[in-house]
CSV table of C-alpha atoms and ligand atoms in Angstrom, one decimal:
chain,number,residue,atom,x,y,z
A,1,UNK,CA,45.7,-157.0,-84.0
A,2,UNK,CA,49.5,-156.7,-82.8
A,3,UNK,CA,50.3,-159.9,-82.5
A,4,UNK,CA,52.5,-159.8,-79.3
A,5,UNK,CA,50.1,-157.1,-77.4
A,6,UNK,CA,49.5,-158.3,-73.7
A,7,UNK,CA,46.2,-158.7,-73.2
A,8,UNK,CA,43.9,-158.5,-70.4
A,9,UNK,CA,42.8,-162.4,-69.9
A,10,UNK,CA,46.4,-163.1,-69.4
A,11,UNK,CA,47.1,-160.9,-66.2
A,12,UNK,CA,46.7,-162.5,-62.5
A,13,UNK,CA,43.7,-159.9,-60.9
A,14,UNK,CA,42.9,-161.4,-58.0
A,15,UNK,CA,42.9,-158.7,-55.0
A,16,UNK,CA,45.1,-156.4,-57.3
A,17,UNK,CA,44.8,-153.0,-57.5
A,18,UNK,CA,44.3,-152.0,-61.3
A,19,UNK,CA,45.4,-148.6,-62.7
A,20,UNK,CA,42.8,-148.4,-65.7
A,21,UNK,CA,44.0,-145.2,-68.1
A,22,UNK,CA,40.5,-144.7,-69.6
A,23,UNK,CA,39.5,-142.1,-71.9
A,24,UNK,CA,36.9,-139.6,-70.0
A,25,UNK,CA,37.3,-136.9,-72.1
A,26,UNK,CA,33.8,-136.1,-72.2
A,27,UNK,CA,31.9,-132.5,-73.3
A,28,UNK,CA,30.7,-131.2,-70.5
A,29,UNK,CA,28.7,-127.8,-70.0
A,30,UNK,CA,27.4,-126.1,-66.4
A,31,UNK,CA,29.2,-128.8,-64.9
A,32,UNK,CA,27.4,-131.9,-66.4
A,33,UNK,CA,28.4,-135.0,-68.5
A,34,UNK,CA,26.9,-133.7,-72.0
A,35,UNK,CA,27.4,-137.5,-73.2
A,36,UNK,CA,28.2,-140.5,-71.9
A,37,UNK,CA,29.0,-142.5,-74.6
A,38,UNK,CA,33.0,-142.5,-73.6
A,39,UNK,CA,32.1,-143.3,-69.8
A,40,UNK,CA,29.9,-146.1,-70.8
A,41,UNK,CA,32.7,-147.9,-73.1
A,42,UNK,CA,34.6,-148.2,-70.3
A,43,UNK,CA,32.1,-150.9,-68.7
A,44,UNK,CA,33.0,-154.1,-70.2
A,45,UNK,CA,36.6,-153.3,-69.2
A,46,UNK,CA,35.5,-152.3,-65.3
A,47,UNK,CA,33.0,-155.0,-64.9
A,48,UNK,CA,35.9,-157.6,-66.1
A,49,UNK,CA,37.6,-156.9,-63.2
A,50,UNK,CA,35.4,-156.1,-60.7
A,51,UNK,CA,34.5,-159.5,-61.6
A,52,UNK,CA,37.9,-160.9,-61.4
A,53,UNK,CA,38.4,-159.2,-58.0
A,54,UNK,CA,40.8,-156.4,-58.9
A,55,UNK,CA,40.0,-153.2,-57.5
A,56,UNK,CA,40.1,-150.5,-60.7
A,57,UNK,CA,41.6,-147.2,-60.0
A,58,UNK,CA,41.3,-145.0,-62.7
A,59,UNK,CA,43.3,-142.0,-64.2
A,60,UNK,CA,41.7,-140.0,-67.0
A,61,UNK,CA,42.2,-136.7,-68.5
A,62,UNK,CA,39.8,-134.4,-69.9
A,63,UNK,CA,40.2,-131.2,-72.1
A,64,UNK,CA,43.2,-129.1,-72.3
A,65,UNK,CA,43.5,-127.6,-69.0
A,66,UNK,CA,47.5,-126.6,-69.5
A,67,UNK,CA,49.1,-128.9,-66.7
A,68,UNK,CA,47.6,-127.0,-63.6
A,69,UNK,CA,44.0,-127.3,-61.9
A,70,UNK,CA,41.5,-125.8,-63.8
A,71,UNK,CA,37.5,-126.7,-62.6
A,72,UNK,CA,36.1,-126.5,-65.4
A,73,UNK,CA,37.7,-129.5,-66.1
A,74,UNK,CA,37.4,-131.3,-63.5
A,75,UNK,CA,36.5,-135.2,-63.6
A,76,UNK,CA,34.2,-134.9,-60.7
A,77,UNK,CA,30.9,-134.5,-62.8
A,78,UNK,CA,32.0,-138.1,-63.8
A,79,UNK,CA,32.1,-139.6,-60.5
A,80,UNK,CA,28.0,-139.9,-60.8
A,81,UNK,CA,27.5,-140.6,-63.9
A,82,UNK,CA,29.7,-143.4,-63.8
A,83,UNK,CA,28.4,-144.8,-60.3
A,84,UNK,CA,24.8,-144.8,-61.6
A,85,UNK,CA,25.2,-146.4,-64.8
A,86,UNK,CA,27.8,-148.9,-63.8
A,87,UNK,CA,26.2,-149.6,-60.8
A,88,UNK,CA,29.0,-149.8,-58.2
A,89,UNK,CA,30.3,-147.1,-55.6
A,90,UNK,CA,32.6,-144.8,-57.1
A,91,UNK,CA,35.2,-142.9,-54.7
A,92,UNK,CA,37.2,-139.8,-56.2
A,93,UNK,CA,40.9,-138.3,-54.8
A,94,UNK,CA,42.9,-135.2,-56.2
A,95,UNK,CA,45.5,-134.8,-56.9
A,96,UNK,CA,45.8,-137.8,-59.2
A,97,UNK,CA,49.5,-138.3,-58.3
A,98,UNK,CA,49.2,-137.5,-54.5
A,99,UNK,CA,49.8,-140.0,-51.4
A,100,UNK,CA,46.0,-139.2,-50.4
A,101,UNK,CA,45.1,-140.9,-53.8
A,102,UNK,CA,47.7,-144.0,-53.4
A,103,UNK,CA,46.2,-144.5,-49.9
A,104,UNK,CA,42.6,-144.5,-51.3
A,105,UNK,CA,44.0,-147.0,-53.7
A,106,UNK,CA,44.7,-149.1,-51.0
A,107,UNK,CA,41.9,-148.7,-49.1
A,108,UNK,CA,39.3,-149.4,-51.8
A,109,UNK,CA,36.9,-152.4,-51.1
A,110,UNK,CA,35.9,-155.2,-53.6
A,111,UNK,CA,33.2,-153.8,-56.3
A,112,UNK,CA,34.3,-150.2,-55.8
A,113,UNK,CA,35.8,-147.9,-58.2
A,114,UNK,CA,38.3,-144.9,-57.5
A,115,UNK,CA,38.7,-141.8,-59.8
A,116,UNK,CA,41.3,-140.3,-59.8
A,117,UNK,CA,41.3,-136.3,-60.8
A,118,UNK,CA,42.6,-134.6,-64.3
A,119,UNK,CA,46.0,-136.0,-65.2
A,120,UNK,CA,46.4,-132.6,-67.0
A,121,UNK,CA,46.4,-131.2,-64.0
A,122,UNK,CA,49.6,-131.8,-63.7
A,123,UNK,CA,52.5,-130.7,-65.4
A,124,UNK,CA,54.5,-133.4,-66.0
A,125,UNK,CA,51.4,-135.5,-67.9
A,126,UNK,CA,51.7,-134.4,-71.6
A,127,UNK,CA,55.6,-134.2,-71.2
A,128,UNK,CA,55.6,-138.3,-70.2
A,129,UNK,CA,57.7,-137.1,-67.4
A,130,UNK,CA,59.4,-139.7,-65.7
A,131,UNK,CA,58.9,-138.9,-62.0
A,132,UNK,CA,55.3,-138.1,-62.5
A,133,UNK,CA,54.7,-141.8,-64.2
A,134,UNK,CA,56.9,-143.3,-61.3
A,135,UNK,CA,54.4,-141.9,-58.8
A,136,UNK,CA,51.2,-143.1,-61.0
A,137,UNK,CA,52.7,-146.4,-61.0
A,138,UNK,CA,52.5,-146.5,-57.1
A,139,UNK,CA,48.5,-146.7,-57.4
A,140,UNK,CA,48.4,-149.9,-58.9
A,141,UNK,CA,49.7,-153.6,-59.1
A,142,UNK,CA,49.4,-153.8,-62.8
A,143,UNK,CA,48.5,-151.1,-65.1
A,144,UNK,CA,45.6,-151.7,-67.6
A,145,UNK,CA,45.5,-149.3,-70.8
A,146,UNK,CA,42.2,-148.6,-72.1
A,147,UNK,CA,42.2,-145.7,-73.5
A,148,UNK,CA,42.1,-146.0,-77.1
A,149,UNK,CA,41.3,-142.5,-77.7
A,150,UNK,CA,44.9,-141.3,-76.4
A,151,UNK,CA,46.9,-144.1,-77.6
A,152,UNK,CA,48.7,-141.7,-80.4
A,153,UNK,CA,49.8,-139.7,-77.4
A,154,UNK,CA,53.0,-140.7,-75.2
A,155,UNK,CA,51.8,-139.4,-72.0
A,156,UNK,CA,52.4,-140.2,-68.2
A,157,UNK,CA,49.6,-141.6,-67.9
A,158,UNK,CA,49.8,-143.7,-71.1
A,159,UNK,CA,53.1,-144.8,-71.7
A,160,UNK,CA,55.5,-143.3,-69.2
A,161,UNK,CA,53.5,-145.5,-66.5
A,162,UNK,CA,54.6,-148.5,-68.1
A,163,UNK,CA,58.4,-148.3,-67.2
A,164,UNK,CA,57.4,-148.5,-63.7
A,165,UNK,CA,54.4,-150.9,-63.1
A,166,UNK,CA,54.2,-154.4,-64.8
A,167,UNK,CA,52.3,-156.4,-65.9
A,168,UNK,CA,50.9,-153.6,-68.5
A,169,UNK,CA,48.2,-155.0,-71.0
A,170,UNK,CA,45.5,-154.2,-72.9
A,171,UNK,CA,41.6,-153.5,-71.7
A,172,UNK,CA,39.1,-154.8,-73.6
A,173,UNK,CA,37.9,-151.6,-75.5
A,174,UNK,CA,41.5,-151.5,-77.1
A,175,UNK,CA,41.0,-155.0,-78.1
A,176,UNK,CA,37.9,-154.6,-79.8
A,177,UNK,CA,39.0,-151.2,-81.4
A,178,UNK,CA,42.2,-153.0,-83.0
A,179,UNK,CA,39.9,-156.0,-84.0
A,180,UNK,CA,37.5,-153.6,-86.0
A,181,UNK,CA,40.5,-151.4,-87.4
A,182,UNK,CA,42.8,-154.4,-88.2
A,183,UNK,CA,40.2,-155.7,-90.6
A,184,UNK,CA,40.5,-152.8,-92.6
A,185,UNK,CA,44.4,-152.7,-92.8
A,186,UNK,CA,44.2,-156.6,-93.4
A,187,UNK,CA,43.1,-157.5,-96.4
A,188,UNK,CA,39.4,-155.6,-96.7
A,189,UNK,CA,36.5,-157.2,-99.2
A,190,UNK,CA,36.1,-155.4,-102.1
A,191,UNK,CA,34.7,-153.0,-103.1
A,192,UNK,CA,36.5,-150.9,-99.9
A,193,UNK,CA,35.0,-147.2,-99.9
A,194,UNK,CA,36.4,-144.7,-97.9
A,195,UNK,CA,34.7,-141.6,-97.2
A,196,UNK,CA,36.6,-138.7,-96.2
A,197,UNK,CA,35.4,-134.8,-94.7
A,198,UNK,CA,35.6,-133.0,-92.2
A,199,UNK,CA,37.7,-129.7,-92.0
A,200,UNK,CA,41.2,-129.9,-92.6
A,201,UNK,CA,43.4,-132.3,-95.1
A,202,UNK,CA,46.3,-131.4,-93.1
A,203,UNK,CA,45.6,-133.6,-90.6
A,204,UNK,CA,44.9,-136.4,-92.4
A,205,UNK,CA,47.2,-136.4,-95.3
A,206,UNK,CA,48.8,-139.9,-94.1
A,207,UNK,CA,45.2,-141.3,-93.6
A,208,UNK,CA,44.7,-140.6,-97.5
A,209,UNK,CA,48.2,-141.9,-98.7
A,210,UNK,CA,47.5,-145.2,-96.7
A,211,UNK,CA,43.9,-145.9,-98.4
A,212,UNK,CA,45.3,-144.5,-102.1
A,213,UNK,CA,46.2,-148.0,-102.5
A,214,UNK,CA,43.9,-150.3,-100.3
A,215,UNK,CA,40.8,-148.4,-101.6
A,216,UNK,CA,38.3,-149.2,-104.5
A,217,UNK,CA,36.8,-145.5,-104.1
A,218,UNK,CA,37.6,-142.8,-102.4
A,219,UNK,CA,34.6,-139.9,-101.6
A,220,UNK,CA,35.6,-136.6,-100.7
A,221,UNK,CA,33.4,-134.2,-99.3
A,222,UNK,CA,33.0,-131.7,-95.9
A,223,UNK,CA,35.8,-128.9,-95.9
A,224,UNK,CA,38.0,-131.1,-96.8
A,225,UNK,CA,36.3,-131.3,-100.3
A,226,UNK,CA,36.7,-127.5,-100.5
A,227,UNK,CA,40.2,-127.6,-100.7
A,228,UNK,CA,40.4,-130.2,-103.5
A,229,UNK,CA,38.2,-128.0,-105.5
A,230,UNK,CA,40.1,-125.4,-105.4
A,231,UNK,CA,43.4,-127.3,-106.2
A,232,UNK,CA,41.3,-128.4,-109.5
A,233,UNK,CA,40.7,-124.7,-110.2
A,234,UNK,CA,37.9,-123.6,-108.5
A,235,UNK,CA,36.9,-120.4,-107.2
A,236,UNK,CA,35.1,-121.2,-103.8
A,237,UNK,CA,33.9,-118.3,-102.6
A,238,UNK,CA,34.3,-117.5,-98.7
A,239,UNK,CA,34.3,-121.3,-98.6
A,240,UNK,CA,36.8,-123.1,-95.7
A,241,UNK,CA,39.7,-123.6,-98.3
A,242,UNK,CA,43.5,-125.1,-96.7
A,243,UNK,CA,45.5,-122.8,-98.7
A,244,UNK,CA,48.7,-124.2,-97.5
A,245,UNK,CA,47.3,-128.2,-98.6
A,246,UNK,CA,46.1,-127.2,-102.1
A,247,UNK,CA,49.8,-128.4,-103.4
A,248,UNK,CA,48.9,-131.5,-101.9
A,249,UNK,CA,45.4,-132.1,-102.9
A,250,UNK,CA,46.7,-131.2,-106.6
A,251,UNK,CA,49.0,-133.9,-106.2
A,252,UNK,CA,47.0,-136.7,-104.5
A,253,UNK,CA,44.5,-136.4,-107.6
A,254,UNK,CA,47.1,-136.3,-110.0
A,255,UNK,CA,47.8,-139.7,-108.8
A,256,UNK,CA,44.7,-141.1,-107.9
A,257,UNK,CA,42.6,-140.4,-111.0
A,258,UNK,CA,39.4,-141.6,-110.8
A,259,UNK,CA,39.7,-143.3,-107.4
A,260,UNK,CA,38.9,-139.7,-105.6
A,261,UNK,CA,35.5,-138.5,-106.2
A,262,UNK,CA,34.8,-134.6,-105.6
A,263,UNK,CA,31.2,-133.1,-104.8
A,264,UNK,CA,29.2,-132.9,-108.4
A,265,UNK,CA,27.0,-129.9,-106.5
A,266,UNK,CA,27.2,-128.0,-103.5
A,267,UNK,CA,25.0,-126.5,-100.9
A,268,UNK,CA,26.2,-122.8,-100.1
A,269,UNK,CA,25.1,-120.0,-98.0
A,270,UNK,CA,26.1,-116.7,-97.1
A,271,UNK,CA,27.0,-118.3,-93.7
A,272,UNK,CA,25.9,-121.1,-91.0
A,273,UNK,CA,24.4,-119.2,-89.1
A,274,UNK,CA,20.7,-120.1,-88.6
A,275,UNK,CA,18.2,-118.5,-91.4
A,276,UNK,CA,20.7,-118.3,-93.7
A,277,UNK,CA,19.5,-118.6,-97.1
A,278,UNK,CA,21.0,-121.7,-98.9
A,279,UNK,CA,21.2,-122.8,-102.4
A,280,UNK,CA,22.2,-125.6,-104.6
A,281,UNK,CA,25.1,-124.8,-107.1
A,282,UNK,CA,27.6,-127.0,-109.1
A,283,UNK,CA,31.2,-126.4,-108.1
A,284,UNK,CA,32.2,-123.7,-110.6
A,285,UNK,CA,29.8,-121.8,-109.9
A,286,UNK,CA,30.1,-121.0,-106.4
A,287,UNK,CA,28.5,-117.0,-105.8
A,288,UNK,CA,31.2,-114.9,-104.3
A,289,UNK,CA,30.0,-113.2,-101.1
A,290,UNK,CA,28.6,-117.4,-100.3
A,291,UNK,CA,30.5,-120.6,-99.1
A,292,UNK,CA,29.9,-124.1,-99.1
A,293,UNK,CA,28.3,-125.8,-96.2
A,294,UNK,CA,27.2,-129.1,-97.8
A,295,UNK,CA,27.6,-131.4,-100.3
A,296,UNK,CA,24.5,-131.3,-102.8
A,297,UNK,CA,21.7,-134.1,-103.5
A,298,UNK,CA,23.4,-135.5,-106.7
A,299,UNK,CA,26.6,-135.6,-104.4
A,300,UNK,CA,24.2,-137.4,-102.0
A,301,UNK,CA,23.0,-139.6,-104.4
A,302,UNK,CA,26.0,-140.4,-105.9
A,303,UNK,CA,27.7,-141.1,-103.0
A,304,UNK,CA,25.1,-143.0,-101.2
A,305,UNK,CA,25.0,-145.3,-104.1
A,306,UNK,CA,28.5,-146.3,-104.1
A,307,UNK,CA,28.7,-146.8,-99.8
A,308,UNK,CA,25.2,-149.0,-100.8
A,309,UNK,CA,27.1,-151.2,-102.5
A,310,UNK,CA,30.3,-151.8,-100.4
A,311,UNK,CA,31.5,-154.6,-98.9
A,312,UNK,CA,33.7,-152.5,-96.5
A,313,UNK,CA,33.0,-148.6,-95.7
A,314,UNK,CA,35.1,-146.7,-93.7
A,315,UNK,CA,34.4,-143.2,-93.2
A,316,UNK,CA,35.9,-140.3,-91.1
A,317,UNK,CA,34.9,-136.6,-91.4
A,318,UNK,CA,31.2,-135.0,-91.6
A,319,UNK,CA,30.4,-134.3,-95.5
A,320,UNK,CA,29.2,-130.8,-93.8
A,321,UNK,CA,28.8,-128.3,-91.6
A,322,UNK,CA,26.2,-131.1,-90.0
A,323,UNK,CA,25.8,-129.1,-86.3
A,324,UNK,CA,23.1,-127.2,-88.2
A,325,UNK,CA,20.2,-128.9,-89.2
A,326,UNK,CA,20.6,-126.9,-92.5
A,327,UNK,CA,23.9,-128.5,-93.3
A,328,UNK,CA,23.4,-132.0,-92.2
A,329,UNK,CA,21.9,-133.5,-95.6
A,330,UNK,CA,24.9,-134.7,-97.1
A,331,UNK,CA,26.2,-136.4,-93.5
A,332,UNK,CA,22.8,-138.1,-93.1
A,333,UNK,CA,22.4,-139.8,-96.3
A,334,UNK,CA,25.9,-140.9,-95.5
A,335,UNK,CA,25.2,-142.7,-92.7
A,336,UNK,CA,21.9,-144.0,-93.9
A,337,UNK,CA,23.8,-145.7,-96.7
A,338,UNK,CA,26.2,-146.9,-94.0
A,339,UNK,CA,23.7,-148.0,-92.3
A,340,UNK,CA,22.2,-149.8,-95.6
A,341,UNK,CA,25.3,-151.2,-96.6
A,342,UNK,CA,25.8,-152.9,-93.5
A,343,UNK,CA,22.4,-154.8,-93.0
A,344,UNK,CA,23.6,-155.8,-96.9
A,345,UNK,CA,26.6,-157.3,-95.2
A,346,UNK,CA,29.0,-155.3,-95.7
A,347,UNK,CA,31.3,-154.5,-92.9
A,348,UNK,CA,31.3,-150.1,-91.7
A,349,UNK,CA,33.5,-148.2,-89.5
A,350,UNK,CA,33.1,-145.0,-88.7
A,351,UNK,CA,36.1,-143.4,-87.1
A,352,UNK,CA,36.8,-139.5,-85.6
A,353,UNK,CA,35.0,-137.5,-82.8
A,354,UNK,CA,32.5,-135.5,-85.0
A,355,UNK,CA,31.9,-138.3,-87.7
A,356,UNK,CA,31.0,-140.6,-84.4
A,357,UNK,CA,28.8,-137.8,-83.0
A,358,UNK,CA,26.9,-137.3,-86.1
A,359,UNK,CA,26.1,-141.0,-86.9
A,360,UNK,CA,25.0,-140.8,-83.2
A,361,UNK,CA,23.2,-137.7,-84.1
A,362,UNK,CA,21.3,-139.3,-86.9
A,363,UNK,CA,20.7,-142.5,-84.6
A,364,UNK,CA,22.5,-145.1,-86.3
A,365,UNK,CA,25.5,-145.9,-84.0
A,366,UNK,CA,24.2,-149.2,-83.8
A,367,UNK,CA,23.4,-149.7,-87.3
A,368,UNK,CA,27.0,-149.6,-88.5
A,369,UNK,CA,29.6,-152.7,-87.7
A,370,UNK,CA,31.8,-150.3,-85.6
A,371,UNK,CA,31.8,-146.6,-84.4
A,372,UNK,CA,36.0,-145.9,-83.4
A,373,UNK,CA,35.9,-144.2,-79.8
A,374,UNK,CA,39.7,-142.8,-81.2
A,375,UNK,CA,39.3,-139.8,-83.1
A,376,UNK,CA,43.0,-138.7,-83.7
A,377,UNK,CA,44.0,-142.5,-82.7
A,378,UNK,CA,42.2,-144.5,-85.1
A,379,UNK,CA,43.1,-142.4,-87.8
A,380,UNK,CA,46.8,-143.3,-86.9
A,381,UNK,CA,46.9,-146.3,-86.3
A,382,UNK,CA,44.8,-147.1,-89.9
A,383,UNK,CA,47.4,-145.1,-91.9
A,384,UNK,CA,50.6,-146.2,-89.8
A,385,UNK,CA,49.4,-149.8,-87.7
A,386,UNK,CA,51.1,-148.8,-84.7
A,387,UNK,CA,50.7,-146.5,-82.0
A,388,UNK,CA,53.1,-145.5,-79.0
A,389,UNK,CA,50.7,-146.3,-76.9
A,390,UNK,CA,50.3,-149.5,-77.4
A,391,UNK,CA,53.8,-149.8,-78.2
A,392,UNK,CA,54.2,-149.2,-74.4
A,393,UNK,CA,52.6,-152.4,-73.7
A,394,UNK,CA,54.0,-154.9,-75.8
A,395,UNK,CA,56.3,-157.3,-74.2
A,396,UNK,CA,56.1,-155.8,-70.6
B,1,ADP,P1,36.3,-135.8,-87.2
B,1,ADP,O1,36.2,-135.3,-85.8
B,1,ADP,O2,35.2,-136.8,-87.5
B,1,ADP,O3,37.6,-136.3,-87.6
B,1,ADP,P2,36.8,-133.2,-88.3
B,1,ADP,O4,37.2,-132.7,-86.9
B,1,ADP,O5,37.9,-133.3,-89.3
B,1,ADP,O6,36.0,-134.6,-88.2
B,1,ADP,O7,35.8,-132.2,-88.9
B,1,ADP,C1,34.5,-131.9,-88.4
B,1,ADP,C2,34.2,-130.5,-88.6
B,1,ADP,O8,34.2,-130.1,-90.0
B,1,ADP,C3,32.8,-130.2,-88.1
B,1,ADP,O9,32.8,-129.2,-87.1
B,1,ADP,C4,32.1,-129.6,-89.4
B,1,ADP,O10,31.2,-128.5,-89.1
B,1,ADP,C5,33.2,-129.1,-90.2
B,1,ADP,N1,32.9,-129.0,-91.6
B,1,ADP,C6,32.5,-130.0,-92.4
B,1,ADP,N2,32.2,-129.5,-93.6
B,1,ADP,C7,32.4,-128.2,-93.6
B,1,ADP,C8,32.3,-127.1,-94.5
B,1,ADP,N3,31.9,-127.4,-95.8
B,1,ADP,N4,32.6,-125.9,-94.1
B,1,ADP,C9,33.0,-125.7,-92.8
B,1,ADP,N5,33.1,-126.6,-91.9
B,1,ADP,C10,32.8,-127.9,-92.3
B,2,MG,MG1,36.9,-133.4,-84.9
């Protein structure tokens, strides 16, 4: 953990108002929460100081709405979901930076919550604008920064707030994120297996550099396997190839040599859509006209042997197109080996958005040490050990 991060237990909460930045960005469709998981890791953070006597007001944002007021991306399906399962009377103002919303701040009573509407409502949020931060800081007497998910951003409502409104400190989700992800910068039991997919290498070219060197193995697979292939030569078909990261990849395995381990077979198809015939083929031999949707069952086996026998796993990226049932194979028997792994005593993180929803998918959230709520975040902070947002609150 960053040693000098102010930390929740330290700040005075009695009868304070407490501007939470929590990460509700959740997937919502006709208007309802699709899943809660974000909403619920919120709790221990809420109930802390409900507890304490603070009164939590909280600002949020959720999708990409452009900086003006858009309702289909509005925080108001929240203001249930989080009343119900938290159990405590949940009030909601808009705009989030309007005097309406500072004087519901002042008016809330002990054990009640305030939500506050879409920060990207506004323009001035993604730009960290400083007048906009000045007048989020007027809804609270300290500001509490629990948001891991956003923590690589420097918003308004992350880090621009905390020029204006002291003390600002860590909520408890952050603390047990940096716990889990510290342990695998520190000095991770070997062997350390990192298991990487998912779509694009471009985004997580740092990620890779970081674990070239802390690694014992690194497994490749998802999209992101695709374009590895094809820097070794490969034709790929209509596969999902990075064309502009194949330099790149040709690089990274010049270095690595047998620490990165590519796909052995393949599952490909002519497409994902459902009904699709699919079929098992090696990687040179990928049909033209078909791409590849999955890693194969040697892959599977392969790999799942190797994450059985870690003593750390961390894994980001889906090892396929795993929203079809078709495609999920290779994803599954990943997180069943996770899953394995850890009840052998080995310590598993799973980090990124789709990599958390899949292991939820195949119901073994709970069967792994840690499941990141930071897609984009924990990513960063595991190849680089710092993020601006926590920056923000260190030594405020
Ligand atoms: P995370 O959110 O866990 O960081 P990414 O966003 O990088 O993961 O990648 C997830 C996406 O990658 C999923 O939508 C999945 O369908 C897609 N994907 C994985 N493998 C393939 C593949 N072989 N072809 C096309 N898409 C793939
Ligand atoms: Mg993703």
């Amino acid at each position: 953990m960053t040693s000098s991060l102010r930390q929740l237990g330290a700040a005075d909460l009695s009868g304070k108002r407490a501007l939470v930045r929590v990460d509700y960005n959740v997937p919502l469709a006709d208007g309802r929460v699709q899943d809660s998981t974000r909403i619920e890791a919120s709790y221990p953070t809420l109930d802390y100081l409900a507890e304490r006597g603070a009164r939590p007001v909280l600002l949020s944002h959720l999708g990409r709405p452009g900086g003006s007021p858009d309702s289909r991306y509005s925080l108001l399906p929240v203001v249930d979901v989080l009343a119900e399962g938290i159990g405590r009377p949940v009030l909601f103002a808009e705009p989030a930076d309007s005097g309406e919303a500072v004087e519901a701040s002042r008016n809330l009573r002990d054990g009640e919550i305030l939500l506050l509407e879409n920060t990207r409502f506004l323009p001035g949020e993604t730009r960290n604008d400083e007048e906009l931060a000045r007048r989020f800081a007027e809804l609270g007497d300290l500001f509490v920064n629990d948001a891991f998910g956003t923590t690589h951003r420097a918003h308004a409502s992350t880090v621009g707030v905390t020029r204006w409104l002291s003390p600002a400190v860590a909520g408890l989700l952050i603390e047990r994120e940096l716990l889990a992800l510290g342990r695998l910068r520190g000095n991770p039991e070997a062997p350390f297996v990192v298991a990487l997919g998912g779509a694009k290498i471009s985004d997580k070219i740092d990620l890779l550099e970081g674990f070239l060197s802390r690694a014992d193995r690194i497994l490749i697979g998802g999209a992101m396997a695709n374009t590895f292939l094809s820097a070794r030569g490969e034709d790929l078909g209509d596969s999902l190839v990075e064309e502009t990261a194949r330099d790149t990849a040709a690089a990274l395995l010049d270095r690595a040599g047998a620490k990165i381990l590519l796909p052995v077979d393949l599952v490909v198809s002519s497409g994902p859509e459902a009904g699709a015939e699919a079929r098992v083929v090696v990687p040179s031999e990928v049909p033209s006209g078909t791409m590849a949707l999955d890693i194969g069952p040697l892959t599977r086996d392969l790999y799942g042997e190797i994450v059985s026998s870690a003593r750390t796993f961390f894994w980001n990226g889906p090892m396929g197109f795993f929203e079809r049932e078709a495609f999920a194979e290779g994803t599954n028997a990943l997180a069943a080996a996770a899953a394995a792994a850890t009840s052998a005593g080995a310590f598993t993180v799973i980090g990124g958005g789709d990599s958390a929803a899949a292991v939820r998918r195949a119901g073994l959230a709970t069967a792994v040490s840690h499941v990141s709520t930071g897609g984009g975040a924990s990513l960063e902070y595991l190849a680089e050990g710092s993020l601006p947002g926590l920056d923000a609150l260190e030594g405020s």
